[in-house]
Amino acid sequence: MSITTILGIETSCDETAASVIKAGKGKLKVLSNIVSSQTKIHARWGGVVPNLAAREHLKNIILVINLAFKEAGIKPHDIDLITVTRGPGLIPALLIGTNVAKTLAYVWKKPLLGIHHIEGHIYANFISVNSKSNKAKKLRSSDIKFPILCLVVSGGHTQLILMKKHLDYEIIGETLDDAAGEAFDKVARILGLGYPGGPAIAKFASQWKSQVINPKSETNSKFKIQNSKFFRLPRPMINSNNLNFSFSGLKTAVLYETKKLKTINYKLKAILCAEFQQAVVDVLISKTLKAAKIYCPKTIMLAGGVSANIELRNQLRNNLRRYYPNTIYKIPDIRYSIDNAAMIAAAGYYRWKYMTVTQKKKALSSWKTLQPDANLKLK
Ligand code: KG4
Ligand code: ZN
């Protein structure tokens, strides 16, 4: 049972997403990638409200799937496999995606696979992209070599994962409290920058950075010195003797800084954003380099929503060029960094590839048994 055309469905949080991908000639090509974002609806609450998310998924999922088929130019009978996010995530949200996927698998008589959301983020790196601008993006999935060290940074996860082969995960470090994306969102809330916080903080920070230095010719250390004249935030656990992270103290440190000031004007907000972002990036890079020293990976990869952060992408690249020039550096295309369904279909492709004939046959009746799991473990 070989498969080429895969439907992906993702509803674990606040994006309703569907995608059709096609496998062939060693490439995973995205035929459509539809994402309907609910961020505006959740913004007034400062975070995702699970029941509101479920209501919006229910309203939009059929439209999103239809659009994914239309844009891909295919019909349901062209699909070989249906994949859906099974967890982790918000149960009311996951239930919509999984129930729709189960219904489609039953009606269309297609095999169905439930995918771990983080596995999806990791496999976003295996999607083929045609880009002239970024060398790292032009890397083909066949260029990725094992062992892989993957830094997963999203709204719910911050983990360093070692992969010795496909679908094999060893968590070698993780956050002890808040995830990196969660810290971005909470700091943005403290500063009144809205939800989601990551892009808002990155925008403020880059405005300040472009005023202080010319990023093309001047070094980041000059920028750090400029920031520290105004604020000096901690780099939690940067010197700890392990690969774990902690971001909740950093968020509290931002809160204290804002309390010290009577008012916070636009410029100070931008500097605080820059210093906060730099603190997160410093810790993430330092731990990744530490892990690289111990595990000697052939590839270092970024994954998850925070991997859309330009400073993280660029500063990690600069550090790897300097300390590990022979290690392959892979980052997902921005379209596949934040939540999407193409990454779920891509992970599904690899899951299927390594399944036995019996497992593949069983997938034809998954519509009877598949259940979402809010705390699904990566294994
Ligand atoms: O992976 P994702 O889309 O959803 C989860 O699985 O959680 O990640 C969302 C997180 C949010 O916390 C958001 O603020 C953060 O990713 N994010 C960013 C950026 N874009 C999204 N954080 C920093 N810089 C960005 N450019
Ligand atoms: Zn995600």
JSON list of N, CA and C in Angstrom, two decimals, residues 124-141 143-144 299-302 313-314 316-318 320-321 327-334:
[
{"chain": "A", "resi": 124, "resn": "ALA", "atom": "N", "xyz": [7.90, 19.38, 9.88]},
{"chain": "A", "resi": 124, "resn": "ALA", "atom": "CA", "xyz": [7.77, 20.57, 9.01]},
{"chain": "A", "resi": 124, "resn": "ALA", "atom": "C", "xyz": [9.10, 20.81, 8.31]},
{"chain": "A", "resi": 125, "resn": "ASN", "atom": "N", "xyz": [10.18, 20.37, 8.94]},
{"chain": "A", "resi": 125, "resn": "ASN", "atom": "CA", "xyz": [11.52, 20.54, 8.35]},
{"chain": "A", "resi": 125, "resn": "ASN", "atom": "C", "xyz": [11.75, 19.64, 7.14]},
{"chain": "A", "resi": 126, "resn": "PHE", "atom": "N", "xyz": [10.88, 18.64, 6.96]},
{"chain": "A", "resi": 126, "resn": "PHE", "atom": "CA", "xyz": [11.06, 17.70, 5.85]},
{"chain": "A", "resi": 126, "resn": "PHE", "atom": "C", "xyz": [10.19, 18.06, 4.64]},
{"chain": "A", "resi": 127, "resn": "ILE", "atom": "N", "xyz": [9.49, 19.18, 4.74]},
{"chain": "A", "resi": 127, "resn": "ILE", "atom": "CA", "xyz": [8.66, 19.63, 3.61]},
{"chain": "A", "resi": 127, "resn": "ILE", "atom": "C", "xyz": [9.57, 20.35, 2.61]},
{"chain": "A", "resi": 128, "resn": "SER", "atom": "N", "xyz": [9.36, 20.06, 1.33]},
{"chain": "A", "resi": 128, "resn": "SER", "atom": "CA", "xyz": [10.20, 20.73, 0.30]},
{"chain": "A", "resi": 128, "resn": "SER", "atom": "C", "xyz": [9.71, 22.15, 0.08]},
{"chain": "A", "resi": 129, "resn": "VAL", "atom": "N", "xyz": [10.66, 23.07, 0.01]},
{"chain": "A", "resi": 129, "resn": "VAL", "atom": "CA", "xyz": [10.31, 24.47, -0.31]},
{"chain": "A", "resi": 129, "resn": "VAL", "atom": "C", "xyz": [11.21, 24.98, -1.41]},
{"chain": "A", "resi": 130, "resn": "ASN", "atom": "N", "xyz": [10.61, 25.76, -2.29]},
{"chain": "A", "resi": 130, "resn": "ASN", "atom": "CA", "xyz": [11.41, 26.40, -3.33]},
{"chain": "A", "resi": 130, "resn": "ASN", "atom": "C", "xyz": [11.65, 27.82, -2.91]},
{"chain": "A", "resi": 131, "resn": "SER", "atom": "N", "xyz": [12.85, 28.10, -2.46]},
{"chain": "A", "resi": 131, "resn": "SER", "atom": "CA", "xyz": [13.14, 29.46, -2.06]},
{"chain": "A", "resi": 131, "resn": "SER", "atom": "C", "xyz": [14.54, 29.83, -2.53]},
{"chain": "A", "resi": 132, "resn": "LYS", "atom": "N", "xyz": [14.62, 31.06, -3.07]},
{"chain": "A", "resi": 132, "resn": "LYS", "atom": "CA", "xyz": [15.94, 31.48, -3.56]},
{"chain": "A", "resi": 132, "resn": "LYS", "atom": "C", "xyz": [16.68, 32.25, -2.48]},
{"chain": "A", "resi": 133, "resn": "SER", "atom": "N", "xyz": [15.90, 32.77, -1.51]},
{"chain": "A", "resi": 133, "resn": "SER", "atom": "CA", "xyz": [16.49, 33.74, -0.61]},
{"chain": "A", "resi": 133, "resn": "SER", "atom": "C", "xyz": [17.34, 33.13, 0.51]},
{"chain": "A", "resi": 134, "resn": "ASN", "atom": "N", "xyz": [16.94, 31.99, 1.02]},
{"chain": "A", "resi": 134, "resn": "ASN", "atom": "CA", "xyz": [17.59, 31.51, 2.24]},
{"chain": "A", "resi": 134, "resn": "ASN", "atom": "C", "xyz": [18.24, 30.15, 2.01]},
{"chain": "A", "resi": 135, "resn": "LYS", "atom": "N", "xyz": [19.54, 30.13, 2.21]},
{"chain": "A", "resi": 135, "resn": "LYS", "atom": "CA", "xyz": [20.30, 28.92, 1.95]},
{"chain": "A", "resi": 135, "resn": "LYS", "atom": "C", "xyz": [19.81, 27.74, 2.80]},
{"chain": "A", "resi": 136, "resn": "ALA", "atom": "N", "xyz": [19.53, 28.03, 4.07]},
{"chain": "A", "resi": 136, "resn": "ALA", "atom": "CA", "xyz": [19.12, 26.96, 4.97]},
{"chain": "A", "resi": 136, "resn": "ALA", "atom": "C", "xyz": [17.79, 26.36, 4.52]},
{"chain": "A", "resi": 137, "resn": "LYS", "atom": "N", "xyz": [16.91, 27.22, 3.97]},
{"chain": "A", "resi": 137, "resn": "LYS", "atom": "CA", "xyz": [15.60, 26.74, 3.54]},
{"chain": "A", "resi": 137, "resn": "LYS", "atom": "C", "xyz": [15.72, 25.87, 2.29]},
{"chain": "A", "resi": 138, "resn": "LYS", "atom": "N", "xyz": [16.76, 26.13, 1.50]},
{"chain": "A", "resi": 138, "resn": "LYS", "atom": "CA", "xyz": [16.91, 25.40, 0.24]},
{"chain": "A", "resi": 138, "resn": "LYS", "atom": "C", "xyz": [17.39, 23.96, 0.45]},
{"chain": "A", "resi": 139, "resn": "LEU", "atom": "N", "xyz": [17.84, 23.66, 1.66]},
{"chain": "A", "resi": 139, "resn": "LEU", "atom": "CA", "xyz": [18.27, 22.30, 1.96]},
{"chain": "A", "resi": 139, "resn": "LEU", "atom": "C", "xyz": [17.14, 21.33, 1.68]},
{"chain": "A", "resi": 140, "resn": "ARG", "atom": "N", "xyz": [17.44, 20.21, 1.05]},
{"chain": "A", "resi": 140, "resn": "ARG", "atom": "CA", "xyz": [16.41, 19.23, 0.79]},
{"chain": "A", "resi": 140, "resn": "ARG", "atom": "C", "xyz": [16.32, 18.26, 1.96]},
{"chain": "A", "resi": 141, "resn": "SER", "atom": "N", "xyz": [15.17, 17.59, 2.06]},
{"chain": "A", "resi": 141, "resn": "SER", "atom": "CA", "xyz": [15.03, 16.70, 3.22]},
{"chain": "A", "resi": 141, "resn": "SER", "atom": "C", "xyz": [16.09, 15.60, 3.17]},
{"chain": "A", "resi": 143, "resn": "ASP", "atom": "N", "xyz": [19.06, 16.03, 2.52]},
{"chain": "A", "resi": 143, "resn": "ASP", "atom": "CA", "xyz": [20.31, 16.58, 3.08]},
{"chain": "A", "resi": 143, "resn": "ASP", "atom": "C", "xyz": [20.37, 16.44, 4.60]},
{"chain": "A", "resi": 144, "resn": "ILE", "atom": "N", "xyz": [19.21, 16.21, 5.21]},
{"chain": "A", "resi": 144, "resn": "ILE", "atom": "CA", "xyz": [19.16, 16.11, 6.67]},
{"chain": "A", "resi": 144, "resn": "ILE", "atom": "C", "xyz": [19.76, 14.77, 7.08]},
{"chain": "A", "resi": 299, "resn": "THR", "atom": "N", "xyz": [22.88, 17.09, 12.32]},
{"chain": "A", "resi": 299, "resn": "THR", "atom": "CA", "xyz": [21.95, 18.17, 11.92]},
{"chain": "A", "resi": 299, "resn": "THR", "atom": "C", "xyz": [21.39, 18.83, 13.17]},
{"chain": "A", "resi": 300, "resn": "ILE", "atom": "N", "xyz": [21.25, 20.15, 13.13]},
{"chain": "A", "resi": 300, "resn": "ILE", "atom": "CA", "xyz": [20.55, 20.87, 14.20]},
{"chain": "A", "resi": 300, "resn": "ILE", "atom": "C", "xyz": [19.34, 21.53, 13.56]},
{"chain": "A", "resi": 301, "resn": "MET", "atom": "N", "xyz": [18.18, 21.31, 14.18]},
{"chain": "A", "resi": 301, "resn": "MET", "atom": "CA", "xyz": [16.93, 21.78, 13.60]},
{"chain": "A", "resi": 301, "resn": "MET", "atom": "C", "xyz": [16.15, 22.63, 14.59]},
{"chain": "A", "resi": 302, "resn": "LEU", "atom": "N", "xyz": [15.37, 23.57, 14.06]},
{"chain": "A", "resi": 302, "resn": "LEU", "atom": "CA", "xyz": [14.43, 24.32, 14.88]},
{"chain": "A", "resi": 302, "resn": "LEU", "atom": "C", "xyz": [13.02, 23.86, 14.55]},
{"chain": "A", "resi": 313, "resn": "ARG", "atom": "N", "xyz": [16.42, 32.47, 14.68]},
{"chain": "A", "resi": 313, "resn": "ARG", "atom": "CA", "xyz": [16.89, 31.78, 13.47]},
{"chain": "A", "resi": 313, "resn": "ARG", "atom": "C", "xyz": [18.29, 32.27, 13.08]},
{"chain": "A", "resi": 314, "resn": "ASN", "atom": "N", "xyz": [18.46, 33.60, 13.06]},
{"chain": "A", "resi": 314, "resn": "ASN", "atom": "CA", "xyz": [19.74, 34.16, 12.58]},
{"chain": "A", "resi": 314, "resn": "ASN", "atom": "C", "xyz": [20.87, 33.98, 13.58]},
{"chain": "A", "resi": 316, "resn": "LEU", "atom": "N", "xyz": [21.14, 31.74, 15.95]},
{"chain": "A", "resi": 316, "resn": "LEU", "atom": "CA", "xyz": [21.56, 30.34, 16.06]},
{"chain": "A", "resi": 316, "resn": "LEU", "atom": "C", "xyz": [22.43, 29.98, 14.86]},
{"chain": "A", "resi": 317, "resn": "ARG", "atom": "N", "xyz": [22.02, 30.45, 13.67]},
{"chain": "A", "resi": 317, "resn": "ARG", "atom": "CA", "xyz": [22.83, 30.16, 12.47]},
{"chain": "A", "resi": 317, "resn": "ARG", "atom": "C", "xyz": [24.26, 30.71, 12.64]},
{"chain": "A", "resi": 318, "resn": "ASN", "atom": "N", "xyz": [24.36, 31.96, 13.13]},
{"chain": "A", "resi": 318, "resn": "ASN", "atom": "CA", "xyz": [25.69, 32.57, 13.30]},
{"chain": "A", "resi": 318, "resn": "ASN", "atom": "C", "xyz": [26.55, 31.78, 14.29]},
{"chain": "A", "resi": 320, "resn": "LEU", "atom": "N", "xyz": [26.24, 28.58, 15.05]},
{"chain": "A", "resi": 320, "resn": "LEU", "atom": "CA", "xyz": [26.61, 27.26, 14.51]},
{"chain": "A", "resi": 320, "resn": "LEU", "atom": "C", "xyz": [27.72, 27.41, 13.47]},
{"chain": "A", "resi": 321, "resn": "ARG", "atom": "N", "xyz": [27.64, 28.47, 12.67]},
{"chain": "A", "resi": 321, "resn": "ARG", "atom": "CA", "xyz": [28.71, 28.70, 11.68]},
{"chain": "A", "resi": 321, "resn": "ARG", "atom": "C", "xyz": [30.06, 28.82, 12.39]},
{"chain": "A", "resi": 327, "resn": "THR", "atom": "N", "xyz": [28.12, 21.17, 10.95]},
{"chain": "A", "resi": 327, "resn": "THR", "atom": "CA", "xyz": [26.79, 20.65, 11.28]},
{"chain": "A", "resi": 327, "resn": "THR", "atom": "C", "xyz": [25.75, 21.30, 10.36]},
{"chain": "A", "resi": 328, "resn": "ILE", "atom": "N", "xyz": [24.85, 20.47, 9.84]},
{"chain": "A", "resi": 328, "resn": "ILE", "atom": "CA", "xyz": [23.79, 20.99, 8.96]},
{"chain": "A", "resi": 328, "resn": "ILE", "atom": "C", "xyz": [22.78, 21.74, 9.83]},
{"chain": "A", "resi": 329, "resn": "TYR", "atom": "N", "xyz": [22.36, 22.93, 9.37]},
{"chain": "A", "resi": 329, "resn": "TYR", "atom": "CA", "xyz": [21.37, 23.71, 10.11]},
{"chain": "A", "resi": 329, "resn": "TYR", "atom": "C", "xyz": [20.09, 23.77, 9.30]},
{"chain": "A", "resi": 330, "resn": "LYS", "atom": "N", "xyz": [18.98, 23.29, 9.89]},
{"chain": "A", "resi": 330, "resn": "LYS", "atom": "CA", "xyz": [17.72, 23.25, 9.16]},
{"chain": "A", "resi": 330, "resn": "LYS", "atom": "C", "xyz": [16.64, 23.98, 9.93]},
{"chain": "A", "resi": 331, "resn": "ILE", "atom": "N", "xyz": [15.98, 24.90, 9.26]},
{"chain": "A", "resi": 331, "resn": "ILE", "atom": "CA", "xyz": [14.85, 25.61, 9.89]},
{"chain": "A", "resi": 331, "resn": "ILE", "atom": "C", "xyz": [13.63, 25.45, 8.98]},
{"chain": "A", "resi": 332, "resn": "PRO", "atom": "N", "xyz": [12.43, 25.38, 9.59]},
{"chain": "A", "resi": 332, "resn": "PRO", "atom": "CA", "xyz": [11.25, 25.24, 8.72]},
{"chain": "A", "resi": 332, "resn": "PRO", "atom": "C", "xyz": [10.94, 26.56, 8.02]},
{"chain": "A", "resi": 333, "resn": "ASP", "atom": "N", "xyz": [10.36, 26.46, 6.84]},
{"chain": "A", "resi": 333, "resn": "ASP", "atom": "CA", "xyz": [9.85, 27.66, 6.19]},
{"chain": "A", "resi": 333, "resn": "ASP", "atom": "C", "xyz": [8.87, 28.32, 7.17]},
{"chain": "A", "resi": 334, "resn": "ILE", "atom": "N", "xyz": [8.86, 29.67, 7.20]},
{"chain": "A", "resi": 334, "resn": "ILE", "atom": "CA", "xyz": [7.98, 30.38, 8.16]},
{"chain": "A", "resi": 334, "resn": "ILE", "atom": "C", "xyz": [6.53, 29.88, 8.08]}
]
